[in-house]
Coordinates of C-alpha atoms and ligand atoms in Angstrom, one line a residue:
M1379 CA 11.4 -24.9 -76.8
A1380 CA 12.6 -27.6 -74.4
I1381 CA 10.8 -28.1 -71.1
H1382 CA 13.3 -28.4 -68.2
L1383 CA 12.1 -30.8 -65.5
K1384 CA 13.1 -30.8 -61.8
P1385 CA 16.0 -28.5 -62.0
M1386 CA 18.4 -29.2 -59.1
P1387 CA 20.5 -26.5 -57.5
V1388 CA 23.1 -26.0 -60.3
R1389 CA 25.7 -23.4 -59.5
S1390 CA 27.9 -23.8 -62.5
R1391 CA 27.1 -21.2 -65.1
A1392 CA 29.2 -23.1 -67.7
L1393 CA 27.1 -26.2 -67.1
I1394 CA 23.8 -24.4 -67.5
D1395 CA 25.0 -22.6 -70.7
W1396 CA 26.2 -25.9 -72.2
V1397 CA 23.1 -27.7 -71.4
N1398 CA 21.0 -25.0 -73.0
Q1399 CA 23.2 -24.9 -76.0
S1400 CA 23.0 -28.7 -76.4
A1401 CA 19.2 -28.7 -75.9
R1402 CA 18.9 -26.0 -78.6
L1403 CA 21.1 -28.0 -81.0
T1404 CA 19.3 -31.3 -80.5
K1405 CA 15.9 -29.5 -80.1
A1406 CA 15.2 -31.8 -77.1
H1407 CA 11.6 -32.2 -76.4
K1408 CA 12.2 -32.3 -72.6
V1409 CA 15.3 -31.9 -70.4
V1410 CA 15.5 -34.0 -67.2
W1411 CA 18.2 -33.5 -64.6
C1412 CA 19.2 -36.7 -62.9
D1413 CA 19.6 -36.6 -59.2
G1414 CA 20.9 -40.1 -58.7
S1415 CA 18.4 -41.1 -56.0
E1416 CA 16.9 -44.5 -55.5
H1417 CA 13.5 -43.0 -56.0
E1418 CA 14.5 -41.6 -59.4
R1419 CA 16.1 -45.0 -60.4
G1420 CA 12.7 -46.7 -59.6
R1421 CA 10.8 -44.2 -61.8
F1422 CA 13.3 -44.5 -64.7
T1423 CA 13.3 -48.3 -64.4
D1424 CA 9.5 -48.4 -64.7
R1425 CA 9.7 -46.1 -67.7
A1426 CA 12.4 -48.2 -69.4
V1427 CA 10.2 -51.3 -68.8
A1428 CA 7.1 -49.6 -70.3
M1429 CA 9.2 -48.6 -73.3
D1430 CA 10.6 -52.2 -73.7
V1431 CA 14.1 -50.9 -73.1
L1432 CA 14.3 -53.3 -70.2
L1433 CA 12.7 -56.6 -69.6
P1434 CA 12.1 -57.5 -66.0
L1435 CA 13.7 -60.7 -64.9
N1436 CA 12.3 -63.1 -62.4
Q1437 CA 12.2 -60.8 -59.3
V1438 CA 12.2 -63.7 -56.9
L1439 CA 15.3 -65.3 -58.4
R1440 CA 17.0 -62.0 -59.3
P1441 CA 15.6 -59.0 -57.4
G1442 CA 16.2 -55.7 -59.1
C1443 CA 17.6 -57.3 -62.3
Y1444 CA 16.6 -56.5 -65.9
L1445 CA 17.6 -57.6 -69.4
H1446 CA 18.3 -55.2 -72.2
R1447 CA 18.6 -56.4 -75.8
S1448 CA 20.6 -54.0 -78.0
N1449 CA 20.2 -53.6 -81.7
P1450 CA 22.0 -56.5 -83.3
N1451 CA 24.1 -54.1 -85.3
D1452 CA 25.2 -52.4 -82.1
V1453 CA 26.9 -55.0 -79.8
A1454 CA 30.5 -54.0 -79.3
R1455 CA 32.8 -51.0 -79.3
T1456 CA 33.4 -49.7 -82.8
E1457 CA 37.1 -48.8 -82.9
E1458 CA 37.0 -48.0 -86.6
R1459 CA 34.4 -45.4 -85.9
T1460 CA 36.2 -43.9 -82.8
F1461 CA 38.2 -40.7 -83.4
I1462 CA 40.6 -38.5 -81.5
C1463 CA 39.9 -35.1 -82.8
A1464 CA 43.0 -33.3 -81.5
P1465 CA 44.2 -30.1 -83.2
S1466 CA 46.8 -32.0 -85.3
K1467 CA 47.0 -35.5 -86.6
D1468 CA 50.4 -35.9 -84.7
D1469 CA 48.7 -35.2 -81.4
A1470 CA 46.5 -38.3 -82.0
G1471 CA 49.4 -40.3 -83.3
P1472 CA 49.6 -43.3 -85.6
T1473 CA 47.5 -45.7 -83.5
N1474 CA 44.4 -43.5 -83.4
N1475 CA 41.9 -42.5 -86.0
W1476 CA 42.0 -38.7 -86.4
M1477 CA 39.6 -36.1 -87.6
A1478 CA 40.1 -32.3 -87.6
P1479 CA 38.1 -30.9 -84.7
D1480 CA 36.1 -28.5 -86.9
S1481 CA 35.1 -31.2 -89.4
A1482 CA 34.1 -33.5 -86.6
Y1483 CA 32.0 -30.9 -84.8
Q1484 CA 30.4 -30.0 -88.1
Q1485 CA 29.6 -33.5 -89.1
L1486 CA 28.2 -34.6 -85.8
G1487 CA 26.6 -31.2 -85.2
G1488 CA 24.6 -31.9 -88.4
W1489 CA 23.6 -35.2 -87.1
F1490 CA 22.7 -33.9 -83.7
D1491 CA 20.6 -31.0 -85.2
G1492 CA 17.1 -31.9 -84.1
A1493 CA 18.1 -35.4 -83.1
M1494 CA 16.0 -35.2 -79.9
H1495 CA 13.0 -33.2 -81.1
N1496 CA 10.7 -35.9 -79.9
R1497 CA 12.9 -37.3 -77.2
T1498 CA 14.0 -36.5 -73.6
M1499 CA 17.5 -35.3 -73.0
Y1500 CA 18.7 -36.7 -69.7
I1501 CA 21.4 -34.7 -67.9
V1502 CA 23.7 -37.1 -66.0
P1503 CA 26.2 -35.4 -63.7
Y1504 CA 28.7 -37.9 -62.3
V1505 CA 31.9 -38.2 -60.3
L1506 CA 34.8 -40.4 -61.3
G1507 CA 36.8 -41.5 -58.3
P1508 CA 35.8 -41.6 -54.6
V1509 CA 34.0 -38.5 -53.6
G1510 CA 36.3 -36.4 -51.5
S1511 CA 39.4 -37.8 -53.2
P1512 CA 42.0 -35.6 -54.8
F1513 CA 41.7 -38.0 -57.7
A1514 CA 38.0 -37.2 -58.2
K1515 CA 36.8 -35.6 -61.4
V1516 CA 33.3 -34.4 -62.5
G1517 CA 31.8 -35.3 -65.8
V1518 CA 28.3 -34.7 -67.3
E1519 CA 26.7 -36.8 -70.0
L1520 CA 23.7 -35.5 -72.0
T1521 CA 21.9 -38.5 -73.5
D1522 CA 18.7 -39.6 -75.1
S1523 CA 19.0 -43.1 -73.9
L1524 CA 17.4 -44.3 -70.7
Y1525 CA 19.5 -47.5 -70.8
V1526 CA 22.6 -45.3 -70.7
V1527 CA 21.2 -43.3 -67.7
L1528 CA 20.4 -46.5 -65.8
N1529 CA 23.8 -47.9 -66.5
M1530 CA 25.6 -44.7 -65.6
G1531 CA 23.7 -44.8 -62.3
I1532 CA 25.5 -48.1 -61.6
M1533 CA 28.9 -47.3 -63.1
T1534 CA 29.4 -43.9 -61.5
R1535 CA 28.6 -41.8 -58.5
M1536 CA 25.8 -39.9 -60.2
G1537 CA 23.6 -36.9 -59.4
H1538 CA 23.8 -34.5 -56.4
A1539 CA 27.3 -35.6 -55.4
A1540 CA 28.7 -34.4 -58.8
L1541 CA 26.9 -31.0 -58.7
D1542 CA 28.1 -30.4 -55.1
L1543 CA 31.7 -31.2 -56.1
L1544 CA 31.4 -29.1 -59.2
G1545 CA 30.1 -26.0 -57.4
E1546 CA 30.5 -22.9 -59.6
S1547 CA 33.4 -24.4 -61.5
D1548 CA 33.5 -24.8 -65.3
E1549 CA 35.8 -27.8 -65.0
F1550 CA 33.9 -30.8 -66.0
S1551 CA 34.0 -33.3 -68.9
R1552 CA 31.3 -32.7 -71.4
G1553 CA 29.7 -35.7 -73.1
L1554 CA 26.9 -35.4 -75.7
H1555 CA 25.3 -38.6 -76.7
S1556 CA 22.4 -39.5 -79.0
T1557 CA 21.6 -42.9 -80.3
L1558 CA 20.1 -41.2 -83.4
D1559 CA 18.5 -44.1 -85.4
L1560 CA 21.3 -46.6 -84.7
D1561 CA 22.3 -46.6 -88.3
P1562 CA 25.9 -47.8 -88.4
K1563 CA 26.6 -45.4 -91.2
R1564 CA 25.8 -42.5 -88.8
R1565 CA 27.9 -43.9 -85.9
L1566 CA 30.9 -41.9 -84.7
I1567 CA 32.6 -41.6 -81.3
C1568 CA 34.6 -38.4 -81.4
H1569 CA 36.9 -37.2 -78.6
F1570 CA 38.1 -33.6 -78.3
P1571 CA 40.8 -33.8 -75.6
Q1572 CA 41.6 -30.0 -75.8
D1573 CA 37.9 -29.2 -75.0
N1574 CA 37.5 -32.0 -72.4
T1575 CA 34.6 -33.1 -74.6
V1576 CA 33.2 -36.3 -76.3
W1577 CA 30.4 -36.4 -78.9
S1578 CA 29.0 -39.9 -79.4
A1579 CA 26.4 -40.6 -82.1
G1580 CA 24.5 -43.6 -83.4
S1581 CA 25.3 -46.3 -80.8
G1582 CA 23.7 -47.3 -77.6
Y1583 CA 26.4 -49.9 -76.7
G1584 CA 28.4 -49.7 -73.4
G1585 CA 31.9 -48.5 -74.4
N1586 CA 30.5 -46.3 -77.2
A1587 CA 27.7 -44.8 -75.1
L1588 CA 28.5 -44.9 -71.4
L1589 CA 30.8 -41.9 -71.9
S1590 CA 32.2 -42.1 -68.3
K1591 CA 34.0 -45.3 -69.1
K1592 CA 36.4 -45.6 -72.1
C1593 CA 35.8 -42.2 -73.4
F1594 CA 36.4 -40.1 -70.3
A1595 CA 38.1 -42.4 -67.7
L1596 CA 40.6 -43.5 -70.3
R1597 CA 40.9 -41.5 -73.5
I1598 CA 40.2 -38.0 -72.2
A1599 CA 41.7 -38.8 -68.7
S1600 CA 44.9 -40.1 -70.3
H1601 CA 45.3 -36.7 -72.0
L1602 CA 44.6 -34.9 -68.7
G1603 CA 47.1 -37.3 -67.0
R1604 CA 49.8 -36.4 -69.3
K1605 CA 49.1 -32.7 -68.8
E1606 CA 48.9 -33.0 -65.1
G1607 CA 51.4 -35.7 -64.4
W1608 CA 49.5 -38.8 -63.6
L1609 CA 48.3 -42.0 -65.5
A1610 CA 44.9 -43.2 -66.6
E1611 CA 45.2 -46.9 -67.3
H1612 CA 43.1 -49.9 -68.5
M1613 CA 44.0 -51.8 -65.3
L1614 CA 42.2 -53.7 -62.6
I1615 CA 43.3 -53.0 -59.0
L1616 CA 43.4 -55.7 -56.3
G1617 CA 44.7 -56.4 -52.9
V1618 CA 46.4 -59.8 -52.2
Q1619 CA 46.1 -60.7 -48.5
S1620 CA 48.5 -63.3 -47.2
P1621 CA 47.6 -65.8 -44.4
E1622 CA 49.4 -63.4 -42.0
G1623 CA 47.0 -60.7 -43.0
Q1624 CA 49.5 -58.6 -44.9
T1625 CA 47.9 -56.9 -48.0
T1626 CA 49.9 -56.1 -51.2
Y1627 CA 48.2 -54.0 -53.9
V1628 CA 48.6 -54.8 -57.5
A1629 CA 47.4 -53.1 -60.7
A1630 CA 47.1 -55.2 -63.9
A1631 CA 46.5 -54.3 -67.5
F1632 CA 45.0 -56.9 -69.9
P1633 CA 43.2 -56.2 -73.2
S1634 CA 39.4 -56.3 -73.2
S1635 CA 37.8 -59.8 -72.5
C1636 CA 41.1 -61.3 -71.2
G1637 CA 39.8 -62.0 -67.7
K1638 CA 40.5 -58.7 -65.8
T1639 CA 37.1 -59.0 -64.0
N1640 CA 37.8 -62.6 -63.1
L1641 CA 41.3 -61.8 -61.7
A1642 CA 40.0 -58.8 -59.8
M1643 CA 37.3 -60.8 -58.1
L1644 CA 39.3 -64.1 -57.7
R1645 CA 38.2 -66.4 -54.9
S1646 CA 41.2 -68.4 -53.6
P1647 CA 40.9 -72.2 -54.3
A1648 CA 40.7 -74.4 -51.3
S1649 CA 44.3 -75.6 -51.9
L1650 CA 45.5 -72.0 -51.2
G1651 CA 43.3 -71.3 -48.2
G1652 CA 44.5 -68.4 -46.2
W1653 CA 45.3 -66.2 -49.2
R1654 CA 42.5 -63.8 -50.2
I1655 CA 41.9 -61.3 -53.0
F1656 CA 40.1 -58.0 -52.5
T1657 CA 38.8 -56.0 -55.4
V1658 CA 39.5 -52.3 -55.7
G1659 CA 38.6 -52.0 -59.4
D1660 CA 38.1 -54.4 -62.4
D1661 CA 38.8 -52.2 -65.5
I1662 CA 40.3 -48.8 -65.0
A1663 CA 42.9 -47.3 -62.6
W1664 CA 44.0 -43.7 -62.1
L1665 CA 47.5 -43.6 -60.7
R1666 CA 49.5 -40.8 -59.1
V1667 CA 52.8 -40.5 -57.4
G1668 CA 52.2 -40.0 -53.7
A1669 CA 54.1 -37.8 -51.3
D1670 CA 56.0 -41.0 -50.2
G1671 CA 57.3 -41.6 -53.7
S1672 CA 55.0 -44.7 -54.3
L1673 CA 52.4 -45.1 -56.9
W1674 CA 48.8 -44.7 -55.6
A1675 CA 45.7 -45.8 -57.4
V1676 CA 42.0 -45.4 -57.3
N1677 CA 39.2 -47.0 -59.3
P1678 CA 37.3 -44.1 -61.0
E1679 CA 34.2 -46.3 -61.4
A1680 CA 31.5 -47.5 -59.0
G1681 CA 30.4 -50.6 -60.9
Y1682 CA 31.5 -53.3 -63.2
F1683 CA 30.5 -53.8 -66.9
G1684 CA 31.7 -57.4 -67.2
V1685 CA 31.7 -59.9 -70.0
A1686 CA 29.0 -62.6 -69.1
P1687 CA 30.1 -65.6 -71.2
G1688 CA 32.5 -67.8 -69.4
T1689 CA 31.5 -66.3 -66.0
S1690 CA 30.5 -69.3 -63.8
E1691 CA 30.6 -70.6 -60.2
G1692 CA 33.9 -72.1 -61.2
S1693 CA 35.6 -69.2 -63.0
N1694 CA 34.2 -66.3 -60.9
P1695 CA 31.9 -67.3 -57.9
N1696 CA 32.1 -63.7 -56.6
A1697 CA 30.7 -62.3 -59.9
I1698 CA 27.9 -65.0 -59.8
A1699 CA 27.0 -63.8 -56.3
M1700 CA 27.2 -60.1 -57.3
V1701 CA 24.8 -60.4 -60.3
Q1702 CA 22.1 -62.0 -58.2
R1703 CA 20.5 -58.6 -57.7
D1704 CA 20.5 -54.9 -58.9
T1705 CA 22.0 -55.9 -62.2
I1706 CA 21.4 -54.9 -65.8
F1707 CA 22.2 -57.7 -68.3
T1708 CA 22.8 -56.9 -71.9
N1709 CA 22.4 -59.4 -74.7
V1710 CA 22.3 -62.6 -72.6
A1711 CA 19.8 -65.4 -73.2
L1712 CA 16.5 -65.6 -71.4
T1713 CA 15.2 -68.8 -69.9
S1714 CA 11.5 -69.8 -69.6
D1715 CA 11.4 -68.8 -65.9
R1716 CA 12.8 -65.4 -66.9
D1717 CA 16.3 -66.0 -65.6
V1718 CA 19.5 -65.4 -67.5
W1719 CA 21.8 -67.9 -69.2
W1720 CA 25.0 -67.7 -71.2
E1721 CA 27.7 -70.0 -72.7
G1722 CA 30.1 -71.1 -69.9
L1723 CA 27.7 -70.5 -67.1
G1724 CA 28.5 -74.0 -66.0
F1725 CA 25.3 -75.8 -66.6
E1726 CA 23.2 -76.9 -69.6
C1727 CA 20.9 -74.4 -71.1
P1728 CA 17.4 -75.0 -69.8
E1729 CA 14.8 -75.9 -72.4
G1730 CA 12.6 -73.1 -73.6
T1731 CA 15.4 -70.5 -73.5
V1732 CA 15.4 -67.7 -76.1
D1733 CA 18.7 -66.2 -77.4
W1734 CA 19.9 -62.7 -77.0
Q1735 CA 17.7 -61.6 -79.8
G1736 CA 14.6 -63.3 -78.3
R1737 CA 14.6 -66.1 -80.8
P1738 CA 13.9 -69.7 -79.8
W1739 CA 17.2 -71.4 -79.1
S1740 CA 18.6 -74.9 -78.5
S1741 CA 22.1 -76.3 -78.3
S1742 CA 21.6 -77.5 -81.9
S1743 CA 20.8 -74.0 -83.2
G1744 CA 24.4 -73.6 -84.4
R1745 CA 24.8 -70.2 -82.9
P1746 CA 25.5 -68.9 -79.4
A1747 CA 22.5 -68.2 -77.1
A1748 CA 24.2 -65.2 -75.5
H1749 CA 26.1 -62.7 -77.6
P1750 CA 29.9 -63.4 -77.1
N1751 CA 30.2 -59.8 -75.8
S1752 CA 27.1 -59.9 -73.7
R1753 CA 27.5 -58.1 -70.4
F1754 CA 26.4 -57.5 -66.8
T1755 CA 26.4 -54.1 -65.2
A1756 CA 26.5 -54.5 -61.5
P1757 CA 27.3 -52.1 -58.6
M1758 CA 30.6 -52.8 -57.0
R1759 CA 29.1 -52.7 -53.5
N1760 CA 27.5 -56.1 -54.4
N1761 CA 30.9 -57.7 -54.9
P1762 CA 31.4 -60.0 -51.9
A1763 CA 35.2 -59.5 -52.4
I1764 CA 35.1 -55.7 -52.4
S1765 CA 38.2 -54.2 -50.7
P1766 CA 37.7 -52.2 -47.6
N1767 CA 39.8 -49.5 -49.3
A1768 CA 37.8 -49.4 -52.6
E1769 CA 36.4 -46.0 -51.6
A1770 CA 39.5 -44.7 -49.8
P1771 CA 40.1 -41.1 -51.0
V1772 CA 43.8 -41.5 -51.0
G1773 CA 43.6 -44.8 -53.0
V1774 CA 45.9 -47.8 -52.4
P1775 CA 49.7 -48.0 -52.8
I1776 CA 50.7 -50.2 -55.8
S1777 CA 53.6 -52.6 -55.2
A1778 CA 53.4 -54.4 -58.6
I1779 CA 52.1 -53.7 -62.1
I1780 CA 51.2 -56.7 -64.2
F1781 CA 50.9 -56.7 -67.9
G1782 CA 49.3 -59.6 -69.7
G1783 CA 47.9 -60.7 -73.0
R1784 CA 46.3 -63.7 -74.6
R1785 CA 49.2 -65.5 -76.3
A1786 CA 49.1 -69.1 -77.4
S1787 CA 52.9 -69.3 -77.6
T1788 CA 56.2 -67.4 -76.8
V1789 CA 55.2 -65.5 -73.6
P1790 CA 55.9 -67.4 -70.4
L1791 CA 53.4 -67.7 -67.6
V1792 CA 55.1 -65.0 -65.6
Y1793 CA 58.3 -63.0 -65.5
E1794 CA 59.5 -59.8 -64.0
S1795 CA 61.2 -56.8 -65.5
F1796 CA 64.8 -55.8 -64.5
D1797 CA 63.7 -52.2 -63.6
W1798 CA 61.1 -49.5 -64.5
P1799 CA 62.4 -48.7 -68.0
H1800 CA 62.5 -52.4 -68.9
G1801 CA 59.0 -52.7 -67.4
V1802 CA 57.8 -49.9 -69.8
Y1803 CA 59.3 -51.9 -72.6
L1804 CA 57.3 -55.0 -71.5
G1805 CA 54.1 -53.0 -71.4
A1806 CA 54.9 -51.2 -74.7
T1807 CA 55.4 -54.5 -76.6
M1808 CA 52.4 -56.4 -75.2
G1809 CA 50.5 -58.4 -77.8
S1810 CA 47.2 -60.2 -77.6
E1811 CA 44.8 -62.1 -79.7
T1812 CA 41.8 -60.0 -80.5
T1813 CA 38.4 -60.8 -78.8
A1814 CA 34.7 -60.1 -79.2
A1815 CA 34.8 -56.9 -77.1
A1816 CA 35.4 -54.9 -80.3
T1817 CA 34.0 -55.4 -83.7
G1818 CA 36.4 -57.1 -86.2
T1819 CA 38.3 -60.4 -86.6
V1820 CA 38.7 -62.4 -83.4
G1821 CA 41.9 -64.3 -82.6
V1822 CA 44.5 -62.3 -84.5
V1823 CA 47.6 -61.2 -82.5
R1824 CA 47.9 -57.5 -82.4
R1825 CA 50.1 -55.2 -80.4
D1826 CA 48.2 -53.7 -77.6
P1827 CA 50.7 -51.6 -75.5
M1828 CA 49.6 -51.5 -71.9
A1829 CA 46.2 -52.7 -73.1
M1830 CA 45.7 -49.1 -74.2
L1831 CA 45.7 -49.3 -77.9
P1832 CA 42.0 -48.5 -78.2
F1833 CA 42.0 -46.2 -75.3
C1834 CA 45.0 -43.9 -75.4
G1835 CA 43.8 -40.3 -76.1
Y1836 CA 47.0 -39.1 -77.6
N1837 CA 50.1 -40.0 -79.5
M1838 CA 51.3 -43.5 -78.4
G1839 CA 55.0 -42.5 -78.6
D1840 CA 54.4 -39.6 -76.2
Y1841 CA 52.5 -42.0 -74.0
F1842 CA 55.6 -44.2 -73.6
T1843 CA 57.6 -41.1 -72.8
H1844 CA 55.1 -40.1 -70.2
W1845 CA 55.5 -43.6 -68.6
H1846 CA 59.3 -43.0 -68.5
M1847 CA 58.7 -39.6 -66.9
M1848 CA 56.5 -41.1 -64.3
G1849 CA 59.2 -43.6 -63.5
R1850 CA 61.6 -40.7 -62.8
K1851 CA 59.2 -39.2 -60.3
L1852 CA 58.8 -42.5 -58.4
K1853 CA 61.1 -42.9 -55.5
R1854 CA 59.6 -46.3 -54.8
P1855 CA 58.4 -47.6 -58.2
P1856 CA 56.3 -50.7 -58.3
R1857 CA 57.9 -53.9 -59.7
V1858 CA 56.6 -54.7 -63.2
F1859 CA 55.6 -58.2 -64.4
M1860 CA 54.3 -59.9 -67.5
V1861 CA 51.9 -62.8 -67.3
N1862 CA 50.2 -65.1 -69.9
W1863 CA 47.5 -67.4 -68.7
F1864 CA 46.8 -68.6 -72.2
R1865 CA 49.9 -70.4 -73.5
K1866 CA 49.1 -73.7 -75.2
D1867 CA 51.0 -76.9 -75.8
R1868 CA 51.5 -78.5 -79.2
D1869 CA 48.1 -80.1 -79.1
G1870 CA 46.4 -76.7 -78.5
S1871 CA 45.6 -77.4 -74.8
F1872 CA 46.2 -74.7 -72.3
L1873 CA 49.3 -75.3 -70.2
W1874 CA 48.1 -73.4 -67.1
P1875 CA 44.6 -74.0 -65.5
G1876 CA 44.0 -70.3 -65.0
Y1877 CA 41.1 -68.8 -63.0
G1878 CA 41.5 -69.4 -59.2
E1879 CA 44.9 -71.0 -59.7
N1880 CA 46.3 -67.7 -61.0
L1881 CA 46.6 -66.8 -57.3
R1882 CA 49.7 -69.0 -57.3
V1883 CA 51.2 -66.6 -59.8
L1884 CA 50.1 -63.6 -57.7
K1885 CA 51.7 -65.3 -54.7
W1886 CA 55.1 -65.5 -56.5
I1887 CA 54.7 -61.8 -57.5
V1888 CA 54.0 -60.9 -53.8
D1889 CA 56.9 -63.0 -52.7
R1890 CA 59.2 -61.1 -55.2
V1891 CA 57.9 -57.7 -54.0
R1892 CA 58.4 -58.7 -50.4
G1893 CA 61.9 -60.0 -51.2
R1894 CA 61.1 -63.6 -50.2
V1895 CA 62.3 -65.4 -53.3
D1896 CA 64.9 -64.9 -56.0
A1897 CA 64.6 -65.5 -59.7
R1898 CA 66.3 -66.9 -62.8
E1899 CA 67.8 -64.3 -65.1
T1900 CA 67.1 -64.7 -68.8
P1901 CA 67.4 -62.1 -71.6
I1902 CA 63.6 -61.4 -71.5
G1903 CA 63.4 -60.9 -67.7
L1904 CA 63.4 -62.6 -64.4
L1905 CA 61.6 -65.9 -64.2
P1906 CA 60.4 -68.0 -61.3
K1907 CA 62.5 -71.0 -60.2
V1908 CA 59.8 -73.7 -60.4
G1909 CA 60.6 -74.7 -56.9
D1910 CA 59.7 -71.3 -55.6
M1911 CA 56.1 -71.4 -57.0
E1912 CA 53.4 -72.8 -54.8
L1913 CA 52.4 -75.9 -56.8
S1914 CA 51.1 -78.2 -54.1
R1915 CA 47.7 -79.8 -54.8
L1916 CA 47.8 -78.5 -58.3
D1917 CA 46.5 -81.2 -60.6
I1918 CA 49.2 -80.7 -63.3
P1919 CA 52.7 -82.2 -63.6
N1920 CA 55.6 -79.8 -62.8
D1921 CA 57.0 -80.4 -66.4
Q1922 CA 53.8 -78.7 -67.7
V1923 CA 54.5 -75.7 -65.5
R1924 CA 58.1 -75.7 -66.9
E1925 CA 56.7 -75.7 -70.4
A1926 CA 54.5 -72.8 -69.5
L1927 CA 57.6 -71.0 -68.2
A1928 CA 59.9 -71.9 -71.1
V1929 CA 61.8 -69.2 -73.1
K1930 CA 62.2 -70.4 -76.6
P1931 CA 64.7 -68.5 -78.7
H1932 CA 63.1 -69.3 -82.1
E1933 CA 59.7 -68.0 -80.8
W1934 CA 61.4 -64.9 -79.4
R1935 CA 63.2 -64.2 -82.7
A1936 CA 59.8 -64.0 -84.4
E1937 CA 58.4 -62.0 -81.6
L1938 CA 61.2 -59.4 -81.6
D1939 CA 60.8 -58.9 -85.3
L1940 CA 57.1 -58.1 -84.7
Q1941 CA 57.9 -55.8 -81.9
E1942 CA 60.4 -54.0 -84.1
K1943 CA 57.8 -53.6 -86.8
F1944 CA 55.4 -52.2 -84.2
F1945 CA 58.0 -49.7 -83.0
A1946 CA 58.7 -48.6 -86.5
S1947 CA 55.0 -47.9 -87.0
I1948 CA 55.1 -45.4 -84.1
G1949 CA 57.6 -43.3 -85.9
E1950 CA 59.5 -40.3 -84.6
T1951 CA 57.8 -40.1 -81.2
L1952 CA 59.0 -43.5 -80.1
P1953 CA 61.5 -43.0 -77.2
P1954 CA 64.9 -44.4 -78.3
E1955 CA 65.1 -46.1 -74.9
L1956 CA 62.5 -48.6 -76.1
E1957 CA 64.7 -49.5 -79.1
V1958 CA 67.7 -50.0 -76.8
Q1959 CA 65.7 -52.4 -74.6
L1960 CA 64.6 -54.4 -77.7
E1961 CA 68.1 -54.7 -79.0
T1962 CA 69.4 -55.8 -75.6
V1963 CA 66.9 -58.6 -75.5
R1964 CA 67.7 -59.6 -79.1
T1965 CA 71.5 -59.7 -78.3
G1966 CA 70.8 -61.9 -75.3
I1967 CA 68.5 -64.3 -77.2
E1968 CA 70.9 -64.6 -80.1
A1969 CA 74.0 -65.2 -77.8
G1970 CA 72.2 -67.8 -75.8
R1971 CA 71.0 -69.6 -78.9
L1972 CA 74.4 -69.7 -80.5
L1973 CA 75.9 -71.0 -77.3
F1974 CA 73.3 -73.5 -76.2
G1975 CA 70.6 -74.0 -78.9
D1976 CA 67.0 -73.5 -78.7
D1977 CA 66.4 -75.2 -75.4
L1978 CA 68.6 -73.1 -73.2
W1979 CA 66.1 -71.6 -70.8
N1980 CA 63.9 -74.6 -70.9
L1981 CA 66.8 -76.6 -69.7
A1982 CA 67.7 -74.0 -67.2
S1983 CA 64.3 -74.2 -65.7
R1984 CA 64.7 -78.0 -65.3
T1985 CA 67.7 -77.5 -63.1
S1986 CA 66.0 -75.0 -60.8
Ligands
OXD2059 C1 35.4 -53.1 -71.6 C2 36.3 -53.2 -72.7 O1 34.2 -53.0 -71.8 O2 37.5 -53.2 -72.5 O3 35.9 -53.0 -70.4 O4 35.8 -53.4 -73.8
MN2060 MN1 38.0 -52.7 -70.4

C-alpha cells in the first residue's frame, strides 16, 4: 500500500481517484504531492544530488545550476516510438504512428504494473499558460523521475496554482510517466487525445518525459484546439520594438534545433541600434481569435528547454546571461572547475574537461564533448529580454506568422504570402533538413508542415483544414512569411550571416506589416526589393543578398515535385485548396522559365 506524503488541499475527486488508480497500478512505494514551492525545490534538489541524478556545478560561477547526464541510449525524442492512440487510424492520419487505444493501454499497463514498487511517485500538478488567462489549462504528471519533477518546476507553473485553478473540476490532462529500466525496447510515448491522456514509458529525456511540453502543449492541445476552435503551434513568439517604441508581435515556426530560441532572444547588433526584440516564448504558442478579429497568442510554458551547442555570446548573449543561474544542464561537458562547456560556446575547451558521459576529453578525441542535443532548462524570468507581456493573461496580438526551415538551396531568405490561404500553403509545404533533436539520420530534407510533423496530435489533412477555418474566423489575419537563414552558395558557404543580423529580415517583415514598403511579385510570393532591406554596415556584398533572395525555376521544379509527392501522401483529407495553390505556383514558374529562362527572378532582383 502506497504512503501518501503531504497531501495538499485537493478538491477534484477525479484527480484523487486517478492518482489512487495509478498508484495501485504502479504499486508506488510512496506518493508525494508537489506544491511547487522554493522550499520543496531545495529539498528535491538535495535528494537528486544525493542520488547522483544531478551534479552540482560551481556554485560561485553558476549559482543554483546543476548537470544531469542521461543514459546514453536516451538523448533525444524518439519519434518512431511515439504514437497517437486515437480511436481510428484515420484520426491519427498518415504522418503519425498509430496504435489502437486498447492495445496501447494494455501493453503499457503491463509495463507500468509494479513499475514503481520501490520508487516514489511524484504528483506534479501544473498550469500551461499564464495563471488567470482564458488560455490556461491544467495538467497533472505522475512520474518516478526526480529529474522530470525538477524540470517541470522550471518549465511550468507547478503546484498550488494548478490545484487552485482546477478546483473540483475533472478537466485536466493526465500524464503517467515511468522511466522503467530505460530499456529502449520498453520505450513508448502514447497519446490518447480522446481521454486527454498521455502514457510515457522507458525514457527520461525531455520531449519524451516532460509531458507538459510536446505531449500536452502540442499533441494533445492541437487536438483540443481543433475541437474548441484554436491553434496549438510549434512557434516562438516575440515582440519587435522599433526605435520609435512601437512593438509588433510575431510568431514563428521552425523545426527543432533550427534556432527558435536564438531568434526569440535575439539581441540587436550594434549596427541596428534602436531596434529591440522581446521574448514572449521560444517554442510553443497557443493562438486564439480575439474579439477584435485578430490572432492572439500566449506561451503556455514558463521556461526554456534550449539546445546548448552553438549557443554563445555571439549567437545568443541573452541565453548566455540566462543560464548563469537556476539552470539544469543536460548532457553538456564538465570542466575541471565544475563549469559547463559545449561545442560552439565561443572559446576553446579548457583542459581537464570531461565529456557528456564523464569521460576524459580533448579536441583530438574525435567526438563531441557535449552531446549535439544537449540542453539547458532555464526559467524564462531569467531571460534579460523577457517581454513585459510574457505573462499577460490576454496574450499578445500577432501581426505576422513566419515559417522557416533549414534549406541549403531553393528557398529564398524571406518572402511573403499573397494571402492567408497561400500562407497556409507555405506552412504546409515547409521542408527542413533533419537535426539531432530527434533520433535518426541528420541532414536529410523532410517535409515538416508548420514544423508540426512530429507534434500534430491528429490527421495532418484535417489540421490543414483547421488552419483554413481559422483564417475564415480572422477579420484581421496576420501576414504570413517564409524565411530561410540557411541557404548556401555553390561552395557550401552560408549566404546570410544569420543570428543577430536576422533582425534585418524581421525589420522588413515589420515594414511590410506596417505598410511601409512594397514588394516584388513572383510566382512563389512577394519578395523584398533589395533596396528596401536595411543592409547598412552589413559585412557582405549586396550581390550575395541577391543570391540569398533568388528564385531559381529549376530548383522550384524539383521542389514542387517533392511538395506534390508529400501532398499525395496525405491522401483524402488533403484540402483541395492546397493542390490549387501548388498548381498556381507551378504554372507561374513554368511560364516564367519559358519566357525568360532560369535567371528570371534573379535578374529581376538586380533591377530593384
Ligand atoms: C524541442 C524540440 O525540444 O523541438 O523543443 O525537440
Ligand atoms: Mn521544439
